[in-house]
């Protein structure tokens, strides 16, 4: 089954004070860790750009990722998700939505999500009872994501579709750890 990853890299990093996705983390830009994990999982990737688009694209070269610009990224994460979903190839039956500021996400988790992909799936990794990221969305739900607004991302959609949600147990807190402030970095 065709499944790919959409990496959200359009945000303005307001809480960080500078573009966190370009911050050095263990010798390379934060967002490069996410792209590398997706490529190591042998999944096609779409990187959604917005703020600092040229710099992020340059930081990810050479990469096999396809880049798409979320023209309305200032309106919030919802618009970035919509841009990525709208750019997904027609043969993708599912998309894994990855946050660009989660460098600890592993290729093993991405492969596990992709193996369980189906057009009707919504799969969320869980560690010690807490839902994390990335989240896999089957094509049957793409229409829900194409209309997202504001900065809440898909969280409200997940709450509304809770009865269709499946979880995947994960062994560590990497699914909960994003880097939003200088202290967390």
Tab-separated table of C-alpha atoms in Angstrom:
chain	number	residue	atom	x	y	z
A	1	UNK	CA	0.000	0.000	0.000
A	2	UNK	CA	1.295	3.438	-0.909
A	3	UNK	CA	1.947	5.498	2.190
A	4	UNK	CA	4.056	8.608	2.592
A	5	UNK	CA	5.015	11.184	5.177
A	6	UNK	CA	4.105	14.840	5.340
A	7	UNK	CA	6.654	16.801	7.359
A	8	UNK	CA	5.404	20.094	8.743
A	9	UNK	CA	8.170	22.698	8.469
A	10	UNK	CA	6.241	25.913	7.839
A	11	UNK	CA	5.828	27.349	11.344
A	12	UNK	CA	7.167	30.614	12.655
A	13	UNK	CA	8.752	29.239	15.869
A	14	UNK	CA	7.333	32.052	17.992
A	15	UNK	CA	8.057	30.341	21.321
A	16	UNK	CA	11.648	29.615	20.327
A	17	UNK	CA	12.506	33.171	19.250
A	18	UNK	CA	14.319	31.935	16.113
A	19	UNK	CA	13.564	29.271	13.515
A	20	UNK	CA	13.942	26.156	15.622
A	21	UNK	CA	13.868	23.855	12.596
A	22	UNK	CA	17.234	25.264	11.530
A	23	UNK	CA	18.742	25.013	15.020
A	24	UNK	CA	21.729	22.702	15.310
A	25	UNK	CA	20.814	19.480	17.051
A	26	UNK	CA	23.520	16.849	17.240
A	27	UNK	CA	25.382	18.289	14.270
A	28	UNK	CA	22.560	19.036	11.829
A	29	UNK	CA	19.378	21.095	11.598
A	30	UNK	CA	16.518	19.848	13.765
A	31	UNK	CA	14.203	19.241	10.789
A	32	UNK	CA	16.888	17.203	8.980
A	33	UNK	CA	16.565	14.504	11.663
A	34	UNK	CA	12.885	14.058	10.796
A	35	UNK	CA	13.552	13.933	7.054
A	36	UNK	CA	16.372	11.448	7.614
A	37	UNK	CA	14.082	9.201	9.689
A	38	UNK	CA	11.429	9.242	6.962
A	39	UNK	CA	13.998	8.418	4.293
A	40	UNK	CA	15.523	5.667	6.476
A	41	UNK	CA	12.012	4.176	6.761
A	42	UNK	CA	11.966	4.178	2.938
A	43	UNK	CA	8.891	6.380	2.746
A	44	UNK	CA	8.303	9.185	0.255
A	45	UNK	CA	8.228	12.593	1.909
A	46	UNK	CA	6.528	15.913	1.355
A	47	UNK	CA	8.025	18.802	3.320
A	48	UNK	CA	5.582	21.663	3.846
A	49	UNK	CA	7.400	24.995	3.816
A	50	UNK	CA	6.312	28.470	4.863
A	51	UNK	CA	8.385	30.652	7.194
A	52	UNK	CA	12.088	30.585	6.164
A	53	UNK	CA	11.179	28.382	3.188
A	54	UNK	CA	14.403	28.944	1.233
A	55	UNK	CA	16.618	28.331	4.247
A	56	UNK	CA	14.822	25.117	5.216
A	57	UNK	CA	14.911	23.832	1.636
A	58	UNK	CA	18.647	24.562	1.485
A	59	UNK	CA	19.220	22.817	4.831
A	60	UNK	CA	17.523	19.679	3.494
A	61	UNK	CA	19.505	19.445	0.274
A	62	UNK	CA	20.246	16.836	-0.913
A	63	UNK	CA	17.049	15.083	0.048
A	64	UNK	CA	14.598	12.993	-1.938
A	65	UNK	CA	11.730	14.947	-0.383
A	66	UNK	CA	9.204	16.858	-2.429
A	67	UNK	CA	8.678	20.426	-1.227
A	68	UNK	CA	5.379	22.299	-1.169
A	69	UNK	CA	4.749	25.855	-0.025
A	70	UNK	CA	1.844	26.562	2.320
A	71	UNK	CA	1.025	30.060	1.116
A	72	UNK	CA	-1.240	30.652	4.111
A	73	UNK	CA	1.085	29.146	6.762
A	74	UNK	CA	0.669	32.259	8.962
A	75	UNK	CA	-2.923	31.133	9.641
A	76	UNK	CA	-1.607	28.159	11.610
A	77	UNK	CA	-0.667	24.502	11.478
A	78	UNK	CA	-4.042	23.506	10.076
A	79	UNK	CA	-3.291	25.275	6.819
A	80	UNK	CA	0.128	23.587	6.596
A	81	UNK	CA	-1.463	20.159	7.058
A	82	UNK	CA	-4.009	21.023	4.366
A	83	UNK	CA	-1.228	22.057	1.954
A	84	UNK	CA	0.583	18.761	2.540
A	85	UNK	CA	-2.552	16.660	2.103
A	86	UNK	CA	-3.464	18.544	-1.072
A	87	UNK	CA	0.027	17.764	-2.430
A	88	UNK	CA	-0.159	14.037	-1.621
A	89	UNK	CA	0.012	11.866	-4.743
A	90	UNK	CA	-3.232	10.158	-5.719
A	91	UNK	CA	-1.720	6.718	-5.129
A	92	UNK	CA	-1.053	7.433	-1.432
A	93	UNK	CA	-3.611	5.494	0.571
A	94	UNK	CA	-2.370	7.028	3.818
A	95	UNK	CA	-0.150	9.855	5.055
A	96	UNK	CA	1.875	10.050	8.244
A	97	UNK	CA	1.812	13.621	9.553
A	98	UNK	CA	5.206	14.369	11.122
A	99	UNK	CA	6.139	17.473	13.070
A	100	UNK	CA	9.407	19.040	11.933
A	101	UNK	CA	10.444	19.719	15.531
A	102	UNK	CA	10.424	16.076	16.679
A	103	UNK	CA	13.947	14.871	15.850
A	104	UNK	CA	13.676	11.751	18.010
A	105	UNK	CA	11.005	10.059	15.886
A	106	UNK	CA	12.432	6.763	14.715
A	107	UNK	CA	12.381	5.012	11.345
A	108	UNK	CA	11.095	1.918	13.193
A	109	UNK	CA	7.977	3.779	14.351
A	110	UNK	CA	7.387	5.199	10.883
A	111	UNK	CA	7.686	1.715	9.360
A	112	UNK	CA	5.312	0.300	11.987
A	113	UNK	CA	2.716	2.959	11.179
A	114	UNK	CA	3.124	2.415	7.426
A	115	UNK	CA	2.728	-1.361	7.806
A	116	UNK	CA	-0.651	-0.831	9.467
A	117	UNK	CA	-1.827	1.789	6.971
A	118	UNK	CA	-5.178	1.508	5.253
A	119	UNK	CA	-7.481	4.056	3.622
A	120	UNK	CA	-9.788	4.011	6.656
A	121	UNK	CA	-7.090	4.119	9.354
A	122	UNK	CA	-6.287	6.779	11.906
A	123	UNK	CA	-3.307	5.486	13.898
A	124	UNK	CA	-1.822	7.266	16.886
A	125	UNK	CA	1.260	6.120	18.810
A	126	UNK	CA	0.795	5.888	22.582
A	127	UNK	CA	3.381	5.845	25.364
A	128	UNK	CA	2.225	5.207	28.957
A	129	UNK	CA	-1.343	6.183	28.069
A	130	UNK	CA	-0.404	9.452	26.337
A	131	UNK	CA	-1.060	10.027	22.657
A	132	UNK	CA	1.831	11.346	20.627
A	133	UNK	CA	3.063	12.012	17.113
A	134	UNK	CA	3.360	11.267	14.263
A	135	UNK	CA	-0.210	10.311	13.339
A	136	UNK	CA	-1.198	8.259	10.312
A	137	UNK	CA	-4.335	9.304	8.411
A	138	UNK	CA	-5.923	7.067	5.793
A	139	UNK	CA	-7.100	8.570	2.514
A	140	UNK	CA	-10.744	8.245	3.612
A	141	UNK	CA	-10.008	11.080	6.072
A	142	UNK	CA	-7.986	13.363	3.790
A	143	UNK	CA	-11.068	15.526	3.154
A	144	UNK	CA	-11.194	16.238	6.904
A	145	UNK	CA	-7.599	17.484	6.822
A	146	UNK	CA	-7.926	19.551	3.640
A	147	UNK	CA	-10.225	21.992	5.426
A	148	UNK	CA	-8.246	22.489	8.632
A	149	UNK	CA	-8.009	26.062	9.880
A	150	UNK	CA	-6.066	27.800	12.613
A	151	UNK	CA	-3.276	26.561	14.811
A	152	UNK	CA	-4.816	23.460	16.356
A	153	UNK	CA	-3.723	21.048	13.688
A	154	UNK	CA	-5.673	17.811	13.574
A	155	UNK	CA	-6.268	17.425	17.331
A	156	UNK	CA	-9.942	18.455	17.118
A	157	UNK	CA	-10.496	16.082	14.201
A	158	UNK	CA	-9.017	13.223	16.213
A	159	UNK	CA	-11.366	13.994	19.114
A	160	UNK	CA	-14.370	14.009	16.801
A	161	UNK	CA	-13.295	10.783	15.079
A	162	UNK	CA	-12.277	9.028	18.296
A	163	UNK	CA	-14.402	5.961	17.563
A	164	UNK	CA	-12.340	5.302	14.407
A	165	UNK	CA	-9.004	5.838	16.127
A	166	UNK	CA	-6.570	2.990	16.680
A	167	UNK	CA	-3.475	3.227	18.826
A	168	UNK	CA	-0.051	1.698	18.515
A	169	UNK	CA	1.857	1.144	21.712
A	170	UNK	CA	5.345	2.675	21.607
A	171	UNK	CA	8.236	1.891	23.948
A	172	UNK	CA	9.602	5.374	24.711
A	173	UNK	CA	8.649	9.034	25.049
A	174	UNK	CA	10.120	10.104	21.692
A	175	UNK	CA	6.542	10.409	20.408
A	176	UNK	CA	5.848	13.081	23.034
A	177	UNK	CA	9.023	15.140	22.713
A	178	UNK	CA	9.009	18.184	20.502
A	179	UNK	CA	11.392	21.098	20.814
A	180	UNK	CA	9.477	24.360	21.196
A	181	UNK	CA	11.708	26.406	23.501
A	182	UNK	CA	15.469	26.944	23.901
A	183	UNK	CA	15.275	24.975	27.167
A	184	UNK	CA	13.818	21.864	25.507
A	185	UNK	CA	16.375	22.036	22.707
